[in-house]
């Protein structure tokens, strides 16, 4: 039963993340770099900080928790800075490929690297016992993502240029694929950051923090590091494109509209890692399902993002073969989520 509860919590957070790009469509009169930085304030600073405070037991402070763990704070934030490159290019992959295909490729790569690299760093043998089960499960997840990617290529072939632009305004398959692959590799640093922050989580637990929330301070450090990367890039783009005035020149009603939808997008985005942290507390420590939890989150993100892609009519006009390939890919992904328990 605990296994199911943990999966449900992770799935709810995943649905929130996959839905976070929908409010961005409501942003008005702002350049891409302006709304990306604004939603990042909420996604990577405000909500993660609020989550981190949940892990602070009575009589202690958040600063005390973050500075524990023999310097783990700097390694954790360092991975966050690297992850920020992935977060930045992840946003660009949505811009060039759309919600469905962009997330499928980015999150697929992220799933593999973010699951296998921490296991290798811990000395896990991937060819025997639990390591072999983990490798098989990740391979199944990647197979599902590859199938969905193939469905995306079929869609691109069967659509006219006008139809592509109607579904995804800045559609560019070649550029989008390169950006999405880079996003996936660098985004895996989030998982490495959480692994580096384990001493901080252990310290929080030793101070009396609830097990549901012990990973959230480390999550805040990773997202804060990622915010630095994105802020530097977005502000540079604001200067280059002369869009700094976006924050001050729009009418008050549009500014309030943009801030509210940026806050909604940020809260939904953060829900994936809040759900991951809380959901993992229901898994047995050291179990395969605990290690595979990162891949589960990424697989669910891909599944829900494709559901949103269908709702947003990104797959409009495709043939029966493309629909069949897409559905098979989604089924394989869902199966990978439960294969370890089987």
mmCIF file of C-alpha atoms in Angstrom:
data_model
loop_
_atom_site.group_PDB
_atom_site.id
_atom_site.type_symbol
_atom_site.label_atom_id
_atom_site.label_comp_id
_atom_site.label_asym_id
_atom_site.label_seq_id
_atom_site.Cartn_x
_atom_site.Cartn_y
_atom_site.Cartn_z
ATOM 1 C CA UNK A 1 0.000 0.000 0.000
ATOM 2 C CA UNK A 2 2.839 2.426 0.812
ATOM 3 C CA UNK A 3 4.210 1.845 -2.687
ATOM 4 C CA UNK A 4 0.892 2.908 -4.239
ATOM 5 C CA UNK A 5 0.549 5.971 -1.982
ATOM 6 C CA UNK A 6 4.051 7.121 -2.922
ATOM 7 C CA UNK A 7 3.341 6.648 -6.632
ATOM 8 C CA UNK A 8 0.071 8.585 -6.418
ATOM 9 C CA UNK A 9 1.798 11.525 -4.701
ATOM 10 C CA UNK A 10 4.573 11.569 -7.307
ATOM 11 C CA UNK A 11 1.961 11.337 -10.084
ATOM 12 C CA UNK A 12 0.042 14.317 -8.715
ATOM 13 C CA UNK A 13 3.237 16.380 -8.650
ATOM 14 C CA UNK A 14 4.081 15.201 -12.160
ATOM 15 C CA UNK A 15 0.673 16.282 -13.430
ATOM 16 C CA UNK A 16 1.276 19.693 -11.892
ATOM 17 C CA UNK A 17 4.640 20.035 -13.653
ATOM 18 C CA UNK A 18 3.232 18.927 -16.997
ATOM 19 C CA UNK A 19 0.470 21.494 -16.602
ATOM 20 C CA UNK A 20 2.836 24.340 -15.715
ATOM 21 C CA UNK A 21 3.406 25.380 -19.333
ATOM 22 C CA UNK A 22 -0.305 25.936 -19.969
ATOM 23 C CA UNK A 23 -0.549 29.199 -17.927
ATOM 24 C CA UNK A 24 2.382 30.601 -19.930
ATOM 25 C CA UNK A 25 0.019 30.837 -22.906
ATOM 26 C CA UNK A 26 -1.867 33.505 -20.928
ATOM 27 C CA UNK A 27 1.170 35.788 -20.646
ATOM 28 C CA UNK A 28 0.665 38.991 -22.644
ATOM 29 C CA UNK A 29 3.097 41.496 -24.202
ATOM 30 C CA UNK A 30 6.234 39.983 -22.670
ATOM 31 C CA UNK A 31 9.219 38.520 -24.501
ATOM 32 C CA UNK A 32 10.174 34.906 -23.817
ATOM 33 C CA UNK A 33 13.082 35.867 -21.538
ATOM 34 C CA UNK A 34 10.854 38.145 -19.446
ATOM 35 C CA UNK A 35 8.200 35.598 -18.582
ATOM 36 C CA UNK A 36 10.763 32.779 -18.200
ATOM 37 C CA UNK A 37 12.652 34.761 -15.550
ATOM 38 C CA UNK A 38 9.430 35.853 -13.833
ATOM 39 C CA UNK A 39 8.005 32.349 -13.537
ATOM 40 C CA UNK A 40 11.456 31.202 -12.394
ATOM 41 C CA UNK A 41 11.302 33.512 -9.379
ATOM 42 C CA UNK A 42 8.306 31.532 -8.176
ATOM 43 C CA UNK A 43 9.354 28.083 -9.461
ATOM 44 C CA UNK A 44 12.974 28.139 -8.262
ATOM 45 C CA UNK A 45 12.961 30.534 -5.294
ATOM 46 C CA UNK A 46 9.611 31.320 -3.671
ATOM 47 C CA UNK A 47 7.889 27.922 -3.608
ATOM 48 C CA UNK A 48 11.055 25.840 -2.964
ATOM 49 C CA UNK A 49 11.896 28.157 -0.044
ATOM 50 C CA UNK A 50 8.412 27.706 1.405
ATOM 51 C CA UNK A 51 8.797 23.949 0.981
ATOM 52 C CA UNK A 52 12.189 23.978 2.704
ATOM 53 C CA UNK A 53 10.675 25.695 5.766
ATOM 54 C CA UNK A 54 8.389 22.669 6.216
ATOM 55 C CA UNK A 55 11.473 20.630 7.108
ATOM 56 C CA UNK A 56 12.559 22.953 9.923
ATOM 57 C CA UNK A 57 11.765 21.356 13.322
ATOM 58 C CA UNK A 58 10.939 23.464 16.363
ATOM 59 C CA UNK A 59 14.007 24.983 17.962
ATOM 60 C CA UNK A 60 16.065 24.967 14.761
ATOM 61 C CA UNK A 61 16.493 27.223 11.722
ATOM 62 C CA UNK A 62 16.675 26.630 7.984
ATOM 63 C CA UNK A 63 20.172 28.124 7.904
ATOM 64 C CA UNK A 64 21.308 25.593 10.503
ATOM 65 C CA UNK A 65 20.037 22.737 8.339
ATOM 66 C CA UNK A 66 21.518 24.083 5.093
ATOM 67 C CA UNK A 67 24.984 24.625 6.612
ATOM 68 C CA UNK A 68 25.147 21.101 8.024
ATOM 69 C CA UNK A 69 26.556 18.144 6.133
ATOM 70 C CA UNK A 70 30.249 19.109 5.882
ATOM 71 C CA UNK A 71 29.953 21.588 3.016
ATOM 72 C CA UNK A 72 27.265 19.706 1.114
ATOM 73 C CA UNK A 73 25.544 23.058 0.516
ATOM 74 C CA UNK A 74 28.143 24.136 -2.064
ATOM 75 C CA UNK A 75 28.191 20.864 -3.969
ATOM 76 C CA UNK A 76 24.401 20.778 -4.020
ATOM 77 C CA UNK A 77 24.145 24.360 -5.301
ATOM 78 C CA UNK A 78 26.910 23.652 -7.831
ATOM 79 C CA UNK A 79 24.866 20.872 -9.372
ATOM 80 C CA UNK A 80 21.961 23.301 -9.320
ATOM 81 C CA UNK A 81 23.907 25.801 -11.440
ATOM 82 C CA UNK A 82 24.605 23.034 -13.977
ATOM 83 C CA UNK A 83 20.981 21.921 -13.831
ATOM 84 C CA UNK A 84 20.029 25.527 -14.592
ATOM 85 C CA UNK A 85 21.527 25.094 -18.070
ATOM 86 C CA UNK A 86 19.183 22.132 -18.514
ATOM 87 C CA UNK A 87 16.226 24.100 -17.209
ATOM 88 C CA UNK A 88 16.986 26.936 -19.599
ATOM 89 C CA UNK A 89 17.328 24.718 -22.666
ATOM 90 C CA UNK A 90 14.308 22.744 -21.494
ATOM 91 C CA UNK A 91 12.229 25.876 -21.875
ATOM 92 C CA UNK A 92 13.694 26.397 -25.346
ATOM 93 C CA UNK A 93 12.808 22.818 -26.308
ATOM 94 C CA UNK A 94 9.144 23.610 -25.556
ATOM 95 C CA UNK A 95 9.500 26.684 -27.757
ATOM 96 C CA UNK A 96 10.869 24.802 -30.765
ATOM 97 C CA UNK A 97 9.152 21.395 -30.470
ATOM 98 C CA UNK A 98 5.991 21.970 -28.452
ATOM 99 C CA UNK A 99 4.948 20.598 -25.069
ATOM 100 C CA UNK A 100 4.605 16.951 -26.127
ATOM 101 C CA UNK A 101 7.696 16.257 -28.247
ATOM 102 C CA UNK A 102 9.972 18.696 -26.411
ATOM 103 C CA UNK A 103 9.280 17.201 -22.994
ATOM 104 C CA UNK A 104 9.435 13.629 -24.312
ATOM 105 C CA UNK A 105 12.991 13.960 -25.606
ATOM 106 C CA UNK A 106 14.315 16.202 -22.830
ATOM 107 C CA UNK A 107 12.817 14.184 -19.994
ATOM 108 C CA UNK A 108 13.771 10.871 -21.574
ATOM 109 C CA UNK A 109 17.450 11.784 -21.609
ATOM 110 C CA UNK A 110 17.118 13.277 -18.146
ATOM 111 C CA UNK A 111 15.472 10.092 -16.876
ATOM 112 C CA UNK A 112 18.338 7.858 -17.972
ATOM 113 C CA UNK A 113 21.226 10.040 -16.817
ATOM 114 C CA UNK A 114 19.521 11.129 -13.597
ATOM 115 C CA UNK A 115 18.807 7.535 -12.559
ATOM 116 C CA UNK A 116 21.899 5.647 -13.668
ATOM 117 C CA UNK A 117 24.674 8.156 -12.847
ATOM 118 C CA UNK A 118 23.824 8.449 -9.097
ATOM 119 C CA UNK A 119 23.619 4.637 -8.916
ATOM 120 C CA UNK A 120 27.074 4.334 -10.496
ATOM 121 C CA UNK A 121 28.470 7.004 -8.164
ATOM 122 C CA UNK A 122 27.283 4.922 -5.227
ATOM 123 C CA UNK A 123 29.090 1.871 -6.604
ATOM 124 C CA UNK A 124 25.966 0.029 -7.779
ATOM 125 C CA UNK A 125 26.645 -2.901 -10.137
ATOM 126 C CA UNK A 126 24.157 -2.502 -12.979
ATOM 127 C CA UNK A 127 24.590 -6.038 -14.284
ATOM 128 C CA UNK A 128 23.603 -8.078 -11.238
ATOM 129 C CA UNK A 129 20.809 -8.104 -8.643
ATOM 130 C CA UNK A 130 19.048 -4.830 -7.958
ATOM 131 C CA UNK A 131 21.292 -2.979 -10.384
ATOM 132 C CA UNK A 132 20.181 -5.200 -13.256
ATOM 133 C CA UNK A 133 16.515 -4.651 -12.382
ATOM 134 C CA UNK A 134 17.152 -0.902 -12.350
ATOM 135 C CA UNK A 135 18.906 -1.037 -15.730
ATOM 136 C CA UNK A 136 16.030 -3.031 -17.255
ATOM 137 C CA UNK A 137 13.431 -0.598 -15.920
ATOM 138 C CA UNK A 138 15.337 2.431 -17.246
ATOM 139 C CA UNK A 139 15.745 0.713 -20.617
ATOM 140 C CA UNK A 140 11.988 0.112 -20.833
ATOM 141 C CA UNK A 141 11.345 3.767 -19.995
ATOM 142 C CA UNK A 142 13.790 4.886 -22.685
ATOM 143 C CA UNK A 143 12.137 2.544 -25.184
ATOM 144 C CA UNK A 144 8.784 4.190 -24.478
ATOM 145 C CA UNK A 145 10.264 7.646 -24.878
ATOM 146 C CA UNK A 146 11.977 6.633 -28.141
ATOM 147 C CA UNK A 147 8.632 5.387 -29.474
ATOM 148 C CA UNK A 148 7.004 8.700 -28.590
ATOM 149 C CA UNK A 149 9.886 10.521 -30.270
ATOM 150 C CA UNK A 150 9.248 8.459 -33.401
ATOM 151 C CA UNK A 151 5.585 9.470 -33.253
ATOM 152 C CA UNK A 152 6.775 13.074 -33.140
ATOM 153 C CA UNK A 153 8.901 12.589 -36.242
ATOM 154 C CA UNK A 154 5.910 11.065 -38.048
ATOM 155 C CA UNK A 155 3.851 14.075 -37.051
ATOM 156 C CA UNK A 156 6.477 16.454 -38.424
ATOM 157 C CA UNK A 157 6.601 14.591 -41.760
ATOM 158 C CA UNK A 158 2.828 14.562 -42.196
ATOM 159 C CA UNK A 159 2.225 18.222 -41.372
ATOM 160 C CA UNK A 160 2.596 21.174 -43.698
ATOM 161 C CA UNK A 161 4.764 24.099 -42.617
ATOM 162 C CA UNK A 162 1.611 26.123 -41.925
ATOM 163 C CA UNK A 163 0.191 23.385 -39.715
ATOM 164 C CA UNK A 164 3.442 23.120 -37.773
ATOM 165 C CA UNK A 165 3.483 26.849 -37.126
ATOM 166 C CA UNK A 166 -0.160 26.770 -36.063
ATOM 167 C CA UNK A 167 0.535 24.023 -33.499
ATOM 168 C CA UNK A 168 3.927 25.359 -32.343
ATOM 169 C CA UNK A 169 4.669 28.962 -33.310
ATOM 170 C CA UNK A 170 8.475 28.651 -33.469
ATOM 171 C CA UNK A 171 8.613 25.004 -34.600
ATOM 172 C CA UNK A 172 12.150 23.963 -35.681
ATOM 173 C CA UNK A 173 12.792 20.207 -35.577
ATOM 174 C CA UNK A 174 16.578 20.170 -36.034
ATOM 175 C CA UNK A 175 17.316 22.989 -33.603
ATOM 176 C CA UNK A 176 14.707 21.665 -31.186
ATOM 177 C CA UNK A 177 16.185 18.142 -31.084
ATOM 178 C CA UNK A 178 19.679 19.446 -30.271
ATOM 179 C CA UNK A 179 18.350 21.745 -27.552
ATOM 180 C CA UNK A 180 16.145 18.984 -26.087
ATOM 181 C CA UNK A 181 19.047 16.502 -25.877
ATOM 182 C CA UNK A 182 21.256 19.092 -24.164
ATOM 183 C CA UNK A 183 18.392 19.896 -21.810
ATOM 184 C CA UNK A 184 18.037 16.235 -20.860
ATOM 185 C CA UNK A 185 21.728 15.688 -20.125
ATOM 186 C CA UNK A 186 22.112 18.843 -18.035
ATOM 187 C CA UNK A 187 18.747 18.429 -16.294
ATOM 188 C CA UNK A 188 20.022 15.133 -14.857
ATOM 189 C CA UNK A 189 22.207 17.297 -12.589
ATOM 190 C CA UNK A 190 19.076 17.893 -10.492
ATOM 191 C CA UNK A 191 19.121 14.247 -9.467
ATOM 192 C CA UNK A 192 22.863 14.497 -8.759
ATOM 193 C CA UNK A 193 22.203 17.598 -6.659
ATOM 194 C CA UNK A 194 19.638 15.762 -4.551
ATOM 195 C CA UNK A 195 22.140 12.939 -4.054
ATOM 196 C CA UNK A 196 24.814 15.461 -3.021
ATOM 197 C CA UNK A 197 22.323 16.995 -0.575
ATOM 198 C CA UNK A 198 21.664 13.737 1.266
ATOM 199 C CA UNK A 199 23.872 14.798 4.243
ATOM 200 C CA UNK A 200 21.604 17.846 4.599
ATOM 201 C CA UNK A 201 18.508 15.645 4.567
ATOM 202 C CA UNK A 202 20.122 13.339 7.128
ATOM 203 C CA UNK A 203 20.941 16.319 9.332
ATOM 204 C CA UNK A 204 17.351 17.562 9.123
ATOM 205 C CA UNK A 205 16.101 14.107 10.110
ATOM 206 C CA UNK A 206 18.517 14.001 13.043
ATOM 207 C CA UNK A 207 17.148 17.350 14.241
ATOM 208 C CA UNK A 208 13.638 15.913 14.260
ATOM 209 C CA UNK A 209 12.257 16.973 10.863
ATOM 210 C CA UNK A 210 9.331 14.956 9.526
ATOM 211 C CA UNK A 211 10.408 12.292 7.030
ATOM 212 C CA UNK A 212 7.923 13.687 4.502
ATOM 213 C CA UNK A 213 9.922 16.900 4.137
ATOM 214 C CA UNK A 214 13.594 16.099 4.837
ATOM 215 C CA UNK A 215 14.650 16.336 1.158
ATOM 216 C CA UNK A 216 13.083 19.765 0.586
ATOM 217 C CA UNK A 217 15.985 21.926 1.898
ATOM 218 C CA UNK A 218 18.334 20.241 -0.599
ATOM 219 C CA UNK A 219 15.710 20.754 -3.312
ATOM 220 C CA UNK A 220 15.744 24.476 -2.544
ATOM 221 C CA UNK A 221 19.533 24.616 -2.895
ATOM 222 C CA UNK A 222 19.406 22.947 -6.313
ATOM 223 C CA UNK A 223 16.655 25.216 -7.617
ATOM 224 C CA UNK A 224 18.388 28.310 -6.216
ATOM 225 C CA UNK A 225 21.538 27.350 -8.118
ATOM 226 C CA UNK A 226 19.446 26.866 -11.244
ATOM 227 C CA UNK A 227 17.842 30.264 -10.783
ATOM 228 C CA UNK A 228 21.260 31.940 -10.920
ATOM 229 C CA UNK A 229 21.991 30.398 -14.326
ATOM 230 C CA UNK A 230 18.612 31.317 -15.763
ATOM 231 C CA UNK A 231 18.644 34.830 -14.317
ATOM 232 C CA UNK A 232 22.023 35.643 -15.894
ATOM 233 C CA UNK A 233 20.873 34.401 -19.295
ATOM 234 C CA UNK A 234 17.437 36.045 -19.217
ATOM 235 C CA UNK A 235 18.733 39.413 -18.056
ATOM 236 C CA UNK A 236 21.415 39.282 -20.763
ATOM 237 C CA UNK A 237 18.676 38.574 -23.308
ATOM 238 C CA UNK A 238 16.627 41.451 -21.887
ATOM 239 C CA UNK A 239 19.552 43.781 -22.523
ATOM 240 C CA UNK A 240 20.354 42.329 -25.946
ATOM 241 C CA UNK A 241 16.753 42.421 -27.170
ATOM 242 C CA UNK A 242 15.924 45.713 -25.410
ATOM 243 C CA UNK A 243 13.100 44.043 -23.464
ATOM 244 C CA UNK A 244 13.974 45.225 -19.955
ATOM 245 C CA UNK A 245 11.036 47.591 -20.255
ATOM 246 C CA UNK A 246 8.681 44.566 -20.306
ATOM 247 C CA UNK A 247 8.580 44.657 -16.515
ATOM 248 C CA UNK A 248 7.554 48.313 -16.291
ATOM 249 C CA UNK A 249 5.940 49.438 -19.551
ATOM 250 C CA UNK A 250 2.863 47.207 -19.699
ATOM 251 C CA UNK A 251 -0.449 48.483 -18.221
ATOM 252 C CA UNK A 252 -1.135 47.563 -14.595
ATOM 253 C CA UNK A 253 -3.853 45.040 -15.451
ATOM 254 C CA UNK A 254 -1.576 43.180 -17.871
ATOM 255 C CA UNK A 255 1.299 43.234 -15.366
ATOM 256 C CA UNK A 256 -0.926 41.730 -12.661
ATOM 257 C CA UNK A 257 -2.221 39.145 -15.148
ATOM 258 C CA UNK A 258 1.320 38.151 -16.096
ATOM 259 C CA UNK A 259 2.553 37.922 -12.512
ATOM 260 C CA UNK A 260 -0.435 35.787 -11.446
ATOM 261 C CA UNK A 261 0.022 33.345 -14.314
ATOM 262 C CA UNK A 262 3.784 33.243 -13.721
ATOM 263 C CA UNK A 263 3.106 32.415 -10.065
ATOM 264 C CA UNK A 264 0.654 29.693 -11.087
ATOM 265 C CA UNK A 265 3.152 28.241 -13.565
ATOM 266 C CA UNK A 266 5.915 28.353 -10.942
ATOM 267 C CA UNK A 267 3.798 26.647 -8.288
ATOM 268 C CA UNK A 268 2.726 23.908 -10.682
ATOM 269 C CA UNK A 269 6.310 23.361 -11.825
ATOM 270 C CA UNK A 270 7.620 23.030 -8.244
ATOM 271 C CA UNK A 271 4.901 20.522 -7.363
ATOM 272 C CA UNK A 272 6.853 17.774 -9.168
ATOM 273 C CA UNK A 273 9.778 17.964 -6.734
ATOM 274 C CA UNK A 274 7.574 18.539 -3.728
ATOM 275 C CA UNK A 275 5.655 15.416 -4.748
ATOM 276 C CA UNK A 276 8.897 13.504 -5.385
ATOM 277 C CA UNK A 277 10.264 14.343 -1.950
ATOM 278 C CA UNK A 278 7.051 13.465 -0.138
ATOM 279 C CA UNK A 279 6.340 10.393 -2.285
ATOM 280 C CA UNK A 280 9.798 8.900 -1.723
ATOM 281 C CA UNK A 281 9.191 8.913 2.012
ATOM 282 C CA UNK A 282 6.722 6.057 1.430
ATOM 283 C CA UNK A 283 9.379 3.866 -0.246
ATOM 284 C CA UNK A 284 11.784 1.630 1.627
ATOM 285 C CA UNK A 285 15.208 3.217 2.045
ATOM 286 C CA UNK A 286 17.777 1.634 -0.280
ATOM 287 C CA UNK A 287 15.155 -0.204 -2.344
ATOM 288 C CA UNK A 288 15.202 -0.333 -6.147
ATOM 289 C CA UNK A 289 11.966 1.658 -6.301
ATOM 290 C CA UNK A 290 13.656 4.422 -4.285
ATOM 291 C CA UNK A 291 16.524 4.633 -6.798
ATOM 292 C CA UNK A 292 14.100 4.377 -9.731
ATOM 293 C CA UNK A 293 11.868 7.147 -8.346
ATOM 294 C CA UNK A 294 13.612 9.790 -10.497
ATOM 295 C CA UNK A 295 12.898 7.811 -13.652
ATOM 296 C CA UNK A 296 9.289 7.330 -12.515
ATOM 297 C CA UNK A 297 8.861 11.095 -12.198
ATOM 298 C CA UNK A 298 10.367 11.746 -15.628
ATOM 299 C CA UNK A 299 8.246 9.005 -17.260
ATOM 300 C CA UNK A 300 5.075 10.403 -15.723
ATOM 301 C CA UNK A 301 6.082 13.889 -16.865
ATOM 302 C CA UNK A 302 6.387 12.616 -20.425
ATOM 303 C CA UNK A 303 3.024 10.838 -20.193
ATOM 304 C CA UNK A 304 1.143 13.851 -18.875
ATOM 305 C CA UNK A 305 2.916 16.264 -21.243
ATOM 306 C CA UNK A 306 1.679 14.229 -24.193
ATOM 307 C CA UNK A 307 -1.824 14.291 -22.762
ATOM 308 C CA UNK A 308 -1.566 18.085 -22.694
ATOM 309 C CA UNK A 309 -0.143 17.980 -26.222
ATOM 310 C CA UNK A 310 -3.302 16.213 -27.332
ATOM 311 C CA UNK A 311 -5.529 18.659 -25.456
ATOM 312 C CA UNK A 312 -3.662 21.627 -26.957
ATOM 313 C CA UNK A 313 -4.152 20.084 -30.432
ATOM 314 C CA UNK A 314 -0.430 19.714 -31.102
ATOM 315 C CA UNK A 315 -1.224 16.332 -32.697
ATOM 316 C CA UNK A 316 -4.064 17.684 -34.810
ATOM 317 C CA UNK A 317 -4.263 16.240 -38.310
ATOM 318 C CA UNK A 318 -1.947 13.249 -37.797
ATOM 319 C CA UNK A 319 -2.864 9.845 -39.232
ATOM 320 C CA UNK A 320 -3.871 6.583 -37.585
ATOM 321 C CA UNK A 321 -0.293 5.237 -37.685
ATOM 322 C CA UNK A 322 1.034 8.211 -35.712
ATOM 323 C CA UNK A 323 -1.730 7.886 -33.116
ATOM 324 C CA UNK A 324 -0.997 4.168 -32.761
ATOM 325 C CA UNK A 325 2.727 4.755 -32.275
ATOM 326 C CA UNK A 326 2.036 7.500 -29.720
ATOM 327 C CA UNK A 327 -0.345 5.321 -27.687
ATOM 328 C CA UNK A 328 2.076 2.365 -27.734
ATOM 329 C CA UNK A 329 4.830 4.647 -26.451
ATOM 330 C CA UNK A 330 2.659 5.924 -23.626
ATOM 331 C CA UNK A 331 1.685 2.363 -22.631
ATOM 332 C CA UNK A 332 5.338 1.292 -22.544
ATOM 333 C CA UNK A 333 6.191 4.321 -20.394
ATOM 334 C CA UNK A 334 3.411 3.580 -17.923
ATOM 335 C CA UNK A 335 4.507 -0.070 -17.773
ATOM 336 C CA UNK A 336 8.068 1.013 -16.932
ATOM 337 C CA UNK A 337 6.713 2.843 -13.897
ATOM 338 C CA UNK A 338 5.283 -0.361 -12.409
ATOM 339 C CA UNK A 339 7.730 -2.973 -13.732
ATOM 340 C CA UNK A 340 9.896 -2.990 -10.589
ATOM 341 C CA UNK A 341 6.928 -3.766 -8.351
ATOM 342 C CA UNK A 342 5.955 -6.629 -10.686
#
